[in-house]
């Protein structure tokens, strides 16, 4: 039994009677003590904020940095991406080590990576085992994550689109050997199969024309990997999988995740799309949570690193503040996940990042903490793969009564917390809007025309482009769970044709120590 499981089961055994009588809403968020483990996970990809960065020879302080920077927070599971498709970040005996085919180097980051690993090996230290030992020393489980359709050292002819990817038995055998090495030759607590890094992080697992034929083959393959990992003598190792957010996206890539869950081939699944790094408080993962929990398989909600980035039209990458992260995390807990999985936070990790990590593991810590629910914007690449978003919404012309919908979810029970809620604010950023436009806004069918509305520039770099509207909601407020915002452009001033674009939608729920409202003498 791993450290995390020992601690979790012992915690359940020693729970007080008062804990046993916690509210039903909180109780339903707790994982089964038998199989589903509550985990707080942090992922490091070995490159951007580690081997690429530090100057060789690597000191032990730098070698421990990925683990140490999250130590002292609730993070109890450290996951390490051991490759990216052009070599492994440890001295593998079955695969090519990163940098072996790149010397002499022309990129400083690659030279650092090779020299850092060699500087540890020259002292008799395995770069991977150094991290494993440090994670265990700091009380964390260690999982090695492998991008399943990346295979450094193999001929490029096997890769999609030139080749057939994992339809080639040579590719499956190679990746099996890597996973077997990580499970049997290293003191890992488990392995993670990353199927969701394609596209962007790796080639597709299969060509579209091969999906139907090879979906059963991939299921058999996961079955064999699972059997191998669970057969490691004297260990209780686990196997996880990173998969796509929707069931159809998984099936389109040959991943019959439901069958993996039903057969117990995996201990956990993490839904995400690697190529879309923006946070999504409305990730459609109910199907996965329901299916996984039916068979006592854990689901961990992904906390993506950005609020906005270049893929969504932002000129810069915008990182979440703690209140923004709370909105995503609270919705994940509301959907019934068994823990939170974070990665790629703004680096070096500072006070804000460690505060976010501190709040990840306990829904009670954020239940009455201020939150910002920022709706995700569409990425064209993600959209092409079947992962859409409501925003932006283009309203081509004025059409009285024609409503455009923005569904959203919030985890806060505002009606039950009125004595603690300081204010609730709905914010819309609308391009090409002028104050003379006739706009109607409805929340769950009720008009916001009587609520206080404030206006400002939407973007101070180009303030003429649009307006930001803030509705301070007092009489009409969102409900816990699903909500529907509707907007109609009923008319434009004379001489102004064309339409508007709703660029951003955000709901802020702010808590305080005292009730807010009319002052009573």
Coordinates of C-alpha atoms in Angstrom, one line a residue:
X1 CA 0.0 0.0 0.0
X2 CA 1.4 3.4 -1.0
X3 CA 2.0 6.3 1.3
X4 CA -1.1 8.1 0.0
X5 CA -3.3 5.1 0.5
X6 CA -1.9 4.5 4.0
X7 CA -2.5 8.0 5.1
X8 CA -6.0 8.2 3.5
X9 CA -7.3 4.9 5.0
X10 CA -5.8 5.7 8.4
X11 CA -7.5 9.1 8.2
X12 CA -10.8 7.5 7.6
X13 CA -10.3 5.0 10.5
X14 CA -9.6 7.8 12.9
X15 CA -12.3 10.2 11.8
X16 CA -14.3 11.7 14.6
X17 CA -18.0 11.3 15.1
X18 CA -18.5 15.0 14.1
X19 CA -16.8 14.3 10.8
X20 CA -19.1 11.4 10.2
X21 CA -22.1 13.7 10.5
X22 CA -20.8 16.2 7.9
X23 CA -23.3 17.6 5.4
X24 CA -24.5 15.3 2.7
X25 CA -23.2 17.7 0.0
X26 CA -19.7 17.3 1.3
X27 CA -20.0 13.6 2.0
X28 CA -20.8 12.9 -1.6
X29 CA -17.5 14.4 -2.7
X30 CA -15.4 11.9 -0.7
X31 CA -13.9 8.9 -2.5
X32 CA -14.5 5.3 -1.6
X33 CA -12.0 4.0 1.0
X34 CA -11.7 0.8 -0.9
X35 CA -10.4 1.8 -4.3
X36 CA -10.9 5.4 -5.2
X37 CA -8.2 7.5 -3.7
X38 CA -8.4 11.1 -3.0
X39 CA -5.2 12.7 -4.5
X40 CA -3.8 16.2 -4.9
X41 CA -1.5 15.9 -7.9
X42 CA 1.2 18.1 -9.4
X43 CA 2.8 17.3 -12.7
X44 CA 6.2 18.4 -14.0
X45 CA 7.2 17.7 -17.6
X46 CA 11.0 17.5 -16.8
X47 CA 11.8 20.2 -19.3
X48 CA 10.4 23.8 -19.1
X49 CA 10.9 24.4 -15.4
X50 CA 13.6 21.8 -14.7
X51 CA 16.2 20.2 -17.0
X52 CA 16.0 23.0 -19.6
X53 CA 16.6 25.7 -17.0
X54 CA 19.4 24.9 -14.5
X55 CA 23.0 25.2 -15.4
X56 CA 25.2 22.1 -15.2
X57 CA 26.6 20.5 -13.3
X58 CA 23.3 20.0 -11.5
X59 CA 23.4 20.6 -7.7
X60 CA 21.2 18.4 -5.5
X61 CA 19.1 21.4 -4.6
X62 CA 18.3 21.9 -8.3
X63 CA 17.8 18.2 -8.8
X64 CA 15.2 18.2 -6.1
X65 CA 13.5 21.4 -7.1
X66 CA 10.4 20.0 -8.9
X67 CA 9.5 18.1 -5.7
X68 CA 10.6 20.7 -3.2
X69 CA 8.7 23.5 -4.8
X70 CA 5.4 21.8 -4.0
X71 CA 6.4 20.2 -0.7
X72 CA 4.6 21.6 2.3
X73 CA 1.3 21.9 0.4
X74 CA -1.4 19.3 0.2
X75 CA 0.2 17.8 -2.9
X76 CA 0.5 14.1 -2.1
X77 CA 1.3 12.8 -5.6
X78 CA 4.1 13.9 -7.9
X79 CA 3.8 12.9 -11.6
X80 CA 6.8 13.3 -13.8
X81 CA 6.6 13.3 -17.6
X82 CA 9.6 11.1 -18.5
X83 CA 9.7 11.9 -22.3
X84 CA 8.2 14.1 -25.0
X85 CA 8.8 11.9 -28.1
X86 CA 12.5 12.5 -28.8
X87 CA 14.1 10.7 -25.9
X88 CA 13.6 9.7 -22.3
X89 CA 14.7 11.9 -19.4
X90 CA 16.6 9.2 -17.6
X91 CA 19.2 6.6 -18.6
X92 CA 16.8 4.0 -20.0
X93 CA 18.1 0.5 -21.0
X94 CA 15.2 0.0 -23.4
X95 CA 14.8 3.4 -25.0
X96 CA 16.9 6.3 -26.2
X97 CA 17.9 8.9 -23.6
X98 CA 17.1 12.5 -24.5
X99 CA 20.0 14.2 -26.3
X100 CA 21.7 11.1 -27.5
X101 CA 20.9 11.9 -31.1
X102 CA 21.3 15.7 -30.9
X103 CA 25.0 16.1 -30.1
X104 CA 26.7 18.5 -30.8
X105 CA 23.9 20.7 -29.6
X106 CA 22.8 24.0 -31.1
X107 CA 20.1 24.8 -28.5
X108 CA 21.3 25.8 -25.0
X109 CA 18.3 24.2 -23.3
X110 CA 19.1 20.8 -24.9
X111 CA 22.7 21.1 -23.9
X112 CA 21.7 21.8 -20.4
X113 CA 19.4 18.9 -20.3
X114 CA 22.0 16.4 -21.4
X115 CA 24.8 17.8 -19.2
X116 CA 22.5 18.0 -16.2
X117 CA 21.6 14.3 -16.5
X118 CA 25.2 13.3 -17.2
X119 CA 26.4 15.3 -14.2
X120 CA 24.2 13.3 -12.0
X121 CA 25.0 10.0 -13.6
X122 CA 28.7 10.8 -13.3
X123 CA 28.2 10.8 -9.5
X124 CA 26.5 7.5 -9.6
X125 CA 23.0 9.0 -9.4
X126 CA 20.1 8.1 -11.6
X127 CA 18.3 11.3 -12.5
X128 CA 14.9 9.6 -12.3
X129 CA 15.6 7.8 -9.0
X130 CA 16.8 11.0 -7.5
X131 CA 13.3 12.5 -8.0
X132 CA 11.6 9.3 -6.9
X133 CA 13.6 9.2 -3.6
X134 CA 12.9 12.9 -3.0
X135 CA 9.2 12.6 -3.5
X136 CA 9.0 9.7 -1.1
X137 CA 11.2 11.6 1.4
X138 CA 8.6 14.5 1.2
X139 CA 5.7 12.1 1.7
X140 CA 4.5 12.0 -2.0
X141 CA 3.7 9.1 -4.3
X142 CA 5.6 9.2 -7.5
X143 CA 4.1 8.3 -10.9
X144 CA 5.9 8.2 -14.2
X145 CA 3.9 9.6 -17.1
X146 CA 4.5 8.4 -20.7
X147 CA 3.1 10.0 -23.8
X148 CA 1.7 6.9 -25.5
X149 CA 2.2 7.8 -29.2
X150 CA 5.7 9.3 -28.6
X151 CA 8.6 7.0 -29.1
X152 CA 12.1 8.5 -29.2
X153 CA 14.7 6.5 -31.1
X154 CA 12.2 4.8 -33.4
X155 CA 12.1 5.4 -37.1
X156 CA 9.8 8.4 -38.0
X157 CA 8.1 6.1 -40.5
X158 CA 6.0 4.7 -37.7
X159 CA 4.5 8.1 -36.7
X160 CA 1.1 9.4 -37.8
X161 CA 0.6 10.7 -40.5
X162 CA 3.6 9.1 -42.3
X163 CA 3.0 5.9 -40.5
X164 CA 0.1 4.2 -38.6
X165 CA 1.2 5.1 -35.1
X166 CA 0.1 2.6 -32.5
X167 CA -1.4 0.3 -35.1
X168 CA 2.3 -0.8 -35.6
X169 CA 3.1 -3.7 -33.2
X170 CA 6.7 -2.4 -33.0
X171 CA 5.4 0.9 -31.5
X172 CA 3.3 -0.9 -28.9
X173 CA 6.2 -3.2 -28.0
X174 CA 8.5 -0.3 -27.6
X175 CA 6.2 1.6 -25.3
X176 CA 5.4 -1.5 -23.3
X177 CA 9.1 -2.0 -22.6
X178 CA 9.4 1.6 -21.4
X179 CA 6.4 1.2 -19.1
X180 CA 7.7 -2.2 -17.9
X181 CA 11.1 -0.6 -17.1
X182 CA 9.4 2.2 -15.1
X183 CA 7.2 -0.2 -13.2
X184 CA 9.7 -2.9 -12.4
X185 CA 13.2 -1.3 -12.4
X186 CA 12.3 1.9 -10.5
X187 CA 10.6 2.5 -7.2
X188 CA 7.6 4.2 -8.7
X189 CA 4.2 4.0 -7.2
X190 CA 2.6 3.7 -10.6
X191 CA 2.6 4.7 -14.2
X192 CA 0.4 7.1 -16.2
X193 CA -0.6 6.5 -19.8
X194 CA -1.0 9.9 -21.5
X195 CA -3.3 9.5 -24.4
X196 CA -4.5 13.1 -24.4
X197 CA -1.3 14.9 -25.4
X198 CA -2.2 14.6 -29.1
X199 CA -2.2 16.7 -31.1
X200 CA 0.3 19.3 -30.0
X201 CA 2.3 17.3 -27.6
X202 CA 2.6 14.1 -29.7
X203 CA 1.3 12.6 -32.9
X204 CA -2.1 11.0 -33.0
X205 CA -2.2 7.4 -31.7
X206 CA -4.0 6.2 -34.9
X207 CA -4.9 7.5 -38.3
X208 CA -8.6 8.2 -38.6
X209 CA -9.0 5.4 -41.1
X210 CA -7.5 2.9 -38.6
X211 CA -9.6 3.8 -35.5
X212 CA -12.4 1.3 -36.0
X213 CA -10.1 -1.6 -36.6
X214 CA -7.6 -0.8 -33.9
X215 CA -9.8 0.4 -31.0
X216 CA -10.1 -3.2 -29.7
X217 CA -6.3 -3.6 -30.2
X218 CA -5.6 -0.6 -28.0
X219 CA -8.0 -1.9 -25.4
X220 CA -6.1 -5.2 -25.4
X221 CA -2.9 -3.3 -25.1
X222 CA -4.1 -1.3 -22.1
X223 CA -5.2 -4.7 -20.6
X224 CA -1.7 -6.1 -21.0
X225 CA -0.1 -3.0 -19.5
X226 CA -2.4 -3.1 -16.6
X227 CA -1.7 -6.8 -16.0
X228 CA 2.1 -6.2 -16.1
X229 CA 1.9 -3.2 -13.7
X230 CA -0.3 -5.0 -11.2
X231 CA 1.9 -8.1 -11.3
X232 CA 5.0 -6.3 -9.9
X233 CA 6.0 -8.5 -7.0
X234 CA 5.6 -7.1 -3.5
X235 CA 4.2 -3.8 -4.7
X236 CA 0.8 -2.3 -4.9
X237 CA 1.4 -0.2 -8.0
X238 CA -1.3 1.7 -9.8
X239 CA -2.1 2.7 -13.4
X240 CA -3.7 5.9 -14.5
X241 CA -4.7 7.5 -17.9
X242 CA -5.0 11.0 -19.2
X243 CA -7.9 11.0 -21.7
X244 CA -10.0 13.5 -23.6
X245 CA -12.9 15.4 -22.0
X246 CA -15.7 14.0 -24.0
X247 CA -16.7 10.4 -24.7
X248 CA -16.9 11.1 -28.5
X249 CA -13.4 12.6 -28.6
X250 CA -12.0 9.5 -26.9
X251 CA -13.8 7.2 -29.3
X252 CA -12.7 9.3 -32.3
X253 CA -9.1 8.5 -31.2
X254 CA -9.6 4.8 -30.6
X255 CA -9.9 5.1 -26.8
X256 CA -12.7 3.0 -25.4
X257 CA -12.3 4.5 -21.9
X258 CA -15.6 3.0 -20.7
X259 CA -14.3 -0.5 -21.3
X260 CA -11.0 0.3 -19.4
X261 CA -13.0 1.5 -16.5
X262 CA -15.5 -1.4 -16.5
X263 CA -12.7 -4.0 -16.5
X264 CA -10.7 -2.2 -13.8
X265 CA -7.7 -1.7 -16.1
X266 CA -7.0 1.7 -14.7
X267 CA -7.1 3.1 -11.1
X268 CA -7.8 6.7 -12.2
X269 CA -8.5 8.8 -15.3
X270 CA -7.8 12.5 -15.9
X271 CA -9.8 14.4 -18.6
X272 CA -8.0 17.1 -20.5
X273 CA -7.0 18.3 -24.0
X274 CA -3.3 19.1 -24.1
X275 CA -3.5 21.5 -27.0
X276 CA -6.0 23.7 -25.1
X277 CA -4.3 25.0 -22.0
X278 CA -7.1 27.3 -20.8
X279 CA -9.1 26.6 -17.7
X280 CA -12.6 25.4 -18.2
X281 CA -15.0 25.6 -15.2
X282 CA -17.6 23.9 -17.4
X283 CA -15.6 20.9 -18.6
X284 CA -18.2 18.3 -19.7
X285 CA -16.9 15.4 -17.6
X286 CA -20.1 14.2 -16.0
X287 CA -20.2 11.1 -18.2
X288 CA -16.7 10.1 -17.1
X289 CA -17.4 10.7 -13.4
X290 CA -20.6 8.7 -13.5
X291 CA -19.1 5.8 -15.4
X292 CA -15.8 5.7 -13.3
X293 CA -17.6 5.9 -9.9
X294 CA -19.9 3.0 -10.9
X295 CA -16.7 0.8 -11.0
X296 CA -14.8 2.6 -8.1
X297 CA -12.3 4.2 -10.5
X298 CA -11.1 7.7 -9.5
X299 CA -11.4 10.8 -11.6
X300 CA -9.1 13.8 -11.0
X301 CA -10.2 17.2 -12.3
X302 CA -7.5 19.0 -14.3
X303 CA -6.6 22.6 -13.4
X304 CA -5.2 23.9 -16.7
X305 CA -2.5 26.6 -16.4
X306 CA -4.0 29.6 -18.2
X307 CA -7.1 31.7 -18.1
X308 CA -6.4 33.0 -21.6
X309 CA -3.5 32.4 -24.1
X310 CA -2.6 32.9 -27.7
X311 CA -5.0 30.2 -28.9
X312 CA -8.0 32.1 -27.6
X313 CA -6.9 35.4 -29.1
X314 CA -5.1 36.9 -26.1
X315 CA -1.8 38.8 -26.9
X316 CA -0.3 37.3 -23.7
X317 CA -0.8 34.3 -21.4
X318 CA -2.9 35.2 -18.4
X319 CA -2.4 33.0 -15.3
X320 CA -5.1 32.4 -12.8
X321 CA -5.3 34.2 -9.5
X322 CA -6.5 32.1 -6.5
X323 CA -10.1 33.3 -6.8
X324 CA -10.1 32.2 -10.5
X325 CA -8.6 28.8 -9.7
X326 CA -11.3 28.4 -7.0
X327 CA -14.0 28.7 -9.5
X328 CA -12.6 25.8 -11.6
X329 CA -11.8 23.6 -8.6
X330 CA -15.2 24.2 -6.9
X331 CA -17.0 23.1 -10.1
X332 CA -14.8 20.0 -10.3
X333 CA -15.7 19.1 -6.7
X334 CA -19.3 19.8 -7.5
X335 CA -19.1 17.3 -10.4
X336 CA -17.8 14.7 -8.0
X337 CA -14.1 14.3 -8.8
X338 CA -11.8 12.5 -6.3
X339 CA -9.0 15.1 -6.4
X340 CA -7.4 17.9 -8.4
X341 CA -4.5 17.6 -10.9
X342 CA -2.4 20.7 -11.4
X343 CA 0.6 21.6 -13.6
X344 CA 2.5 24.3 -15.4
X345 CA 1.7 27.0 -12.9
X346 CA 3.5 30.4 -13.3
X347 CA 7.1 29.6 -12.5
X348 CA 9.0 30.0 -10.2
X349 CA 6.1 29.2 -8.0
X350 CA 5.3 32.1 -5.8
X351 CA 2.9 32.9 -3.0
X352 CA -0.2 32.9 -5.2
X353 CA 0.7 29.5 -6.7
X354 CA 1.4 27.9 -3.4
X355 CA -1.9 29.4 -2.1
X356 CA -3.8 27.8 -4.9
X357 CA -2.1 24.4 -4.2
X358 CA -2.9 24.8 -0.5
X359 CA -6.6 25.0 -1.3
X360 CA -6.8 22.2 -3.8
X361 CA -7.5 19.2 -1.6
X362 CA -10.4 20.3 0.5
X363 CA -13.7 21.6 -0.9
X364 CA -14.7 23.0 2.5
X365 CA -11.7 25.4 2.3
X366 CA -13.2 27.1 -0.7
X367 CA -16.9 26.6 -0.2
X368 CA -17.3 30.2 1.2
X369 CA -14.2 31.7 -0.4
X370 CA -14.5 34.3 -3.1
X371 CA -14.5 32.9 -6.6
X372 CA -14.4 34.1 -10.2
X373 CA -16.1 31.8 -12.8
X374 CA -14.5 32.8 -16.1
X375 CA -16.0 31.1 -19.1
X376 CA -13.6 29.4 -21.5
X377 CA -13.1 30.9 -25.0
X378 CA -13.1 28.7 -28.1
X379 CA -9.8 27.5 -29.5
X380 CA -10.1 26.7 -33.2
X381 CA -7.8 23.6 -32.9
X382 CA -9.8 22.3 -29.9
X383 CA -13.1 23.0 -31.8
X384 CA -11.9 20.9 -34.8
X385 CA -11.3 18.0 -32.4
X386 CA -14.8 18.3 -31.0
X387 CA -14.1 20.4 -27.9
X388 CA -16.2 23.5 -28.3
X389 CA -16.9 26.6 -26.2
X390 CA -19.8 29.0 -26.1
X391 CA -17.6 32.1 -26.4
X392 CA -17.1 34.2 -28.4
X393 CA -20.7 34.8 -29.5
X394 CA -21.2 37.0 -32.6
X395 CA -24.5 38.8 -32.9
X396 CA -24.5 39.9 -36.5
X397 CA -27.3 42.4 -36.3
X398 CA -30.0 43.8 -34.1
X399 CA -33.0 41.4 -33.8
X400 CA -35.4 42.3 -31.0
X401 CA -36.2 39.3 -28.8
X402 CA -33.6 36.9 -30.4
X403 CA -31.7 35.6 -27.4
X404 CA -28.2 34.1 -27.5
X405 CA -27.4 31.6 -24.8
X406 CA -24.4 31.3 -22.5
X407 CA -24.8 28.3 -20.2
X408 CA -22.6 28.1 -17.1
X409 CA -22.3 26.3 -13.8
X410 CA -21.3 27.6 -10.4
X411 CA -20.8 25.5 -7.2
X412 CA -21.8 28.2 -4.8
X413 CA -25.1 27.9 -3.0
X414 CA -25.8 31.6 -2.9
X415 CA -29.3 31.3 -1.6
X416 CA -28.1 29.3 1.4
X417 CA -25.2 31.7 2.1
X418 CA -26.9 35.1 1.9
X419 CA -25.5 36.2 5.3
X420 CA -22.0 35.6 4.1
X421 CA -22.2 36.7 0.4
X422 CA -20.9 40.2 0.0
X423 CA -21.8 40.6 -3.6
X424 CA -22.4 38.8 -6.8
X425 CA -21.3 40.4 -10.1
X426 CA -21.9 39.3 -13.6
X427 CA -19.4 40.8 -16.1
X428 CA -19.7 40.8 -19.8
X429 CA -17.1 42.2 -22.2
X430 CA -18.7 43.1 -25.5
X431 CA -16.9 44.2 -28.6
X432 CA -18.3 47.0 -30.8
X433 CA -20.9 47.9 -28.1
X434 CA -22.0 51.5 -27.6
X435 CA -24.0 52.9 -24.8
X436 CA -27.0 53.7 -27.1
X437 CA -27.4 50.0 -28.0
X438 CA -30.6 48.4 -26.7
X439 CA -29.5 45.3 -24.9
X440 CA -31.5 42.8 -23.0
X441 CA -29.9 40.4 -20.5
X442 CA -31.7 37.5 -18.8
X443 CA -30.5 35.1 -16.1
X444 CA -32.4 31.9 -15.8
X445 CA -35.3 33.6 -17.6
X446 CA -35.4 36.7 -15.4
X447 CA -34.5 40.1 -16.7
X448 CA -31.6 42.0 -15.3
X449 CA -33.0 45.4 -16.3
X450 CA -33.6 46.4 -12.7
X451 CA -30.2 45.4 -11.4
X452 CA -27.4 48.0 -11.1
X453 CA -25.3 48.1 -14.2
X454 CA -21.9 49.8 -14.5
X455 CA -19.9 50.3 -17.7
X456 CA -16.2 50.7 -18.4
X457 CA -13.7 50.2 -21.3
X458 CA -13.3 46.6 -22.2
X459 CA -9.6 46.9 -23.0
X460 CA -7.6 49.9 -22.0
X461 CA -5.0 49.4 -24.7
X462 CA -7.8 50.0 -27.3
X463 CA -10.7 51.5 -25.3
X464 CA -12.7 52.3 -28.4
X465 CA -13.2 48.6 -29.2
X466 CA -15.9 47.8 -26.8
X467 CA -17.4 48.0 -23.3
X468 CA -17.3 46.0 -20.1
X469 CA -20.7 45.7 -18.4
X470 CA -20.9 44.8 -14.7
X471 CA -24.3 43.8 -13.3
X472 CA -24.4 43.8 -9.5
X473 CA -26.9 41.1 -8.8
X474 CA -29.2 41.5 -5.9
X475 CA -32.7 40.4 -6.9
X476 CA -31.7 38.0 -9.6
X477 CA -28.8 35.7 -8.7
X478 CA -27.4 32.5 -10.2
X479 CA -28.3 29.2 -8.6
X480 CA -26.1 26.3 -7.5
X481 CA -25.4 24.1 -10.5
X482 CA -26.5 24.9 -14.1
X483 CA -27.5 28.4 -15.1
X484 CA -28.5 30.0 -18.4
X485 CA -27.5 33.6 -19.3
X486 CA -29.3 35.0 -22.4
X487 CA -28.5 38.2 -24.3
X488 CA -30.3 39.9 -27.1
X489 CA -29.4 43.0 -29.2
X490 CA -32.8 44.7 -29.6
X491 CA -31.7 47.8 -31.5
X492 CA -28.8 50.1 -32.5
X493 CA -28.7 53.8 -32.7
X494 CA -29.5 55.5 -36.1
X495 CA -26.6 55.3 -38.4
X496 CA -24.9 52.3 -36.7
X497 CA -25.4 49.0 -38.4
X498 CA -23.6 45.7 -38.0
X499 CA -23.4 43.7 -34.8
X500 CA -21.6 43.0 -31.5
X501 CA -19.5 40.2 -30.1
X502 CA -19.7 38.9 -26.6
X503 CA -16.0 38.2 -25.9
X504 CA -16.0 37.2 -22.2
X505 CA -18.4 36.3 -19.5
X506 CA -17.5 36.1 -15.8
X507 CA -19.4 35.6 -12.6
X508 CA -17.8 36.8 -9.3
X509 CA -19.1 35.5 -6.0
X510 CA -17.5 37.5 -3.1
X511 CA -17.8 36.5 0.5
X512 CA -17.3 38.7 3.6
X513 CA -17.6 38.4 7.4
X514 CA -20.9 40.2 7.7
X515 CA -24.2 40.4 5.8
X516 CA -24.3 42.9 3.0
X517 CA -27.4 45.0 2.1
X518 CA -29.3 48.0 3.3
X519 CA -28.0 49.5 6.5
X520 CA -30.6 49.3 9.3
X521 CA -30.3 52.0 12.1

